Amino acid sequence: MTQPFSYKLLAQDGAARLGEIATPRGVIRTPAFMPVGTTASVKAVFLDDVKAAGSDIILGNTYHLMLRPGAERIAKLGGLHSFMRWDGPILTDSGGFQVMSLAQLRKLTEKGVTFRSHIDGAMYELTPERSIEVQNLLGSDIQMQFDECTPFPATFDEAESSMRLSLRWAERSLAAFAQYGRPGRALFGIVQGSTFPELRRESAAKLTSMDFHGYSVGGLAVGEGQRAMFDTLDFTTPLLPTNKPRYLMGVGTPADIVGAVERGIDMFDCVMPTRSGRHGQAFTWAGKLNIKNAAHIEDLRPLDETSTCPASRDYSRAYIHHLFRSGEYLAPMILSWANIGFYQELMAAIRKSIAEGTFADVAARVRAVYPSTVEDDAGADAEAARSLKSK
Amino acid sequence: MTQPFSYKLLAQDGAARLGEIATPRGVIRTPAFMPVGTTASVKAVFLDDVKAAGSDIILGNTYHLMLRPGAERIAKLGGLHSFMRWDGPILTDSGGFQVMSLAQLRKLTEKGVTFRSHIDGAMYELTPERSIEVQNLLGSDIQMQFDECTPFPATFDEAESSMRLSLRWAERSLAAFAQYGRPGRALFGIVQGSTFPELRRESAAKLTSMDFHGYSVGGLAVGEGQRAMFDTLDFTTPLLPTNKPRYLMGVGTPADIVGAVERGIDMFDCVMPTRSGRHGQAFTWAGKLNIKNAAHIEDLRPLDETSTCPASRDYSRAYIHHLFRSGEYLAPMILSWANIGFYQELMAAIRKSIAEGTFADVAARVRAVYPSTVEDDAGADAEAARSLKSK
């Protein structure tokens, strides 16, 4: 019998939750960080190393994969897991966010979105029904409803009509998902409503009345700043059921993650560890460092001597610095791997601390070297307010 | 007591030699292929995978390393082995070849070469004494005399004076090397003389009268074509002592290697497996394939199902094709690794066949899928002849 999809809350420390998501392809320990495998590859890192770093689940992007190599082709080749050689669970987004940020000639209607591929100019249509079909062709274990990620800033009226469109698409997504009847696969609803408590409340109330396996908080990490994101989580996560997992999409920095766990979030994904790695930024327990900086040119210390990740532990900073200066492939390879290693160590430390009731200590340790950007966001908030007023 | 440098001839099959080079850092099984770690990195491949593929020794480029990060800096940081994390033997070239192909404002005198760095425009001088100093600062196990790689085509007079300059530099290199007195480190002389038997004979006679640990055949694989290269080996390798290793620099294709082993060569280096890998070319026992070709788009076969290399065996051609089309780092990572794997499998098969007296079978098997380019070279020969006449 197939293991059904289920979430078990194991411990709490304040609002922070330690849990386990069971899937037919294995257990996901939460809070979990999901490395992003955009186009069927976690950029510059072998999946064996992604796995060994402690990743229980990775993410694939529906938009990228449906354009190339194509969802029907991946299905024909045996599904995304076998295609990219990952036997653990895979979560896919709905494609909606990237259509709006990457595709050309977008046209959004009640039915869905038509757009032109940024790769070859071909025209595509993405609807709730097609998004769910694509995610099932890929063989995704945790699928997302098709939604509109409300841009930030948005007026109340804009945010309201966008959120209600996403609610109607949620119903259609759920109906489409029901047709596939693959036991163990899960579909998450996505709470929208921008930074407006009343709209988040309406979105959460409607979505939790539908039969989703978990809930995402969408429309954040889109420029609103950490303060507004935390404020939104403060009034949004209490609206979500305690017996289902909660996923904050596209987040974030170590400080973002700690702050969101503190507010009851269970799942995260972000390109930050790999993208930063390609650009010479290393995450360590002593803070972030720019390995391209001349200060590292003769520094024989590893990135992080306390790390269990070979990439963080075995190469000197001087060597990695040299590799970046020389434009060697090995530079992003080592640093992307090391950053995945750090993110998973962070999640492991968070999980352990929740079990032990010492989450505040880990949070303080992270904040000491990854200062919250809440204060830096004053400017962003003011900017957003100005932008709204001028609408 | 430090293991001295030594060569042991274990078996012969015709002129093909099975042997072992003992060094303080480990044994090199010959015929050996040495992956090229230009700037302290075998491009896009982790050294653990280079090692596991069966590489006993890698090569570092003196020219690149002296410019960046600098020989004195590498020495200060503990030497090249520790810098790049390779505990096996390392062979370095003398820097001369790349000065002539990469540097700007070159000026060659009896003393040596002055040149402008292609990286930052700084002026450098490379002499036999400085080349040996740099190679010792790097901590190289097998060092090369400083020589001039005679360009091809060259007139007899040009080739003669170039070869004699290299002979004078050989004596100075040997004197410089003697000063370091590091037991177990080796210095190779380099036989020059272009494609002229009389000059090769003079070069070999003089060099073998000096106390080198091994002999390189230089000035080949520089555009003369496979026919001229094989012809030159035919009259050059019999001039070399049987109790010392022979290294054909910068070679080559699988057919080149088989033909050179057949003529008594023990050591090879070439960027071909990694460079081809970055450009989508895969070497397999069924021949070379271009993974970017549309024929592979839905091909679920691995690159080479008979391979013991994970990179050749574990990923489908369809997946690697997709990675190249998507511009993913993982594409050159997988293919460079797979090609190093193939080259080392080729060398292992060659060694086994010499021990068993069946080298001709392996040579035939390789030639069946990697046709000799001897006939293709007719054009190159004619071109070279015309070029010489016009001088």
PDB file of C-alpha atoms in Angstrom, chain B residues 24 111 120 353:
ATOM      1  CA  PRO B  24      57.604   9.501  -3.060  1.00  0.00           C
ATOM      2  CA  LYS B 111      69.347  33.695 -21.496  1.00  0.00           C
ATOM      3  CA  ASP B 120      47.501  41.716 -16.135  1.00  0.00           C
ATOM      4  CA  SER B 353      46.634  -5.968 -22.925  1.00  0.00           C
TER       5      SER B 353
END
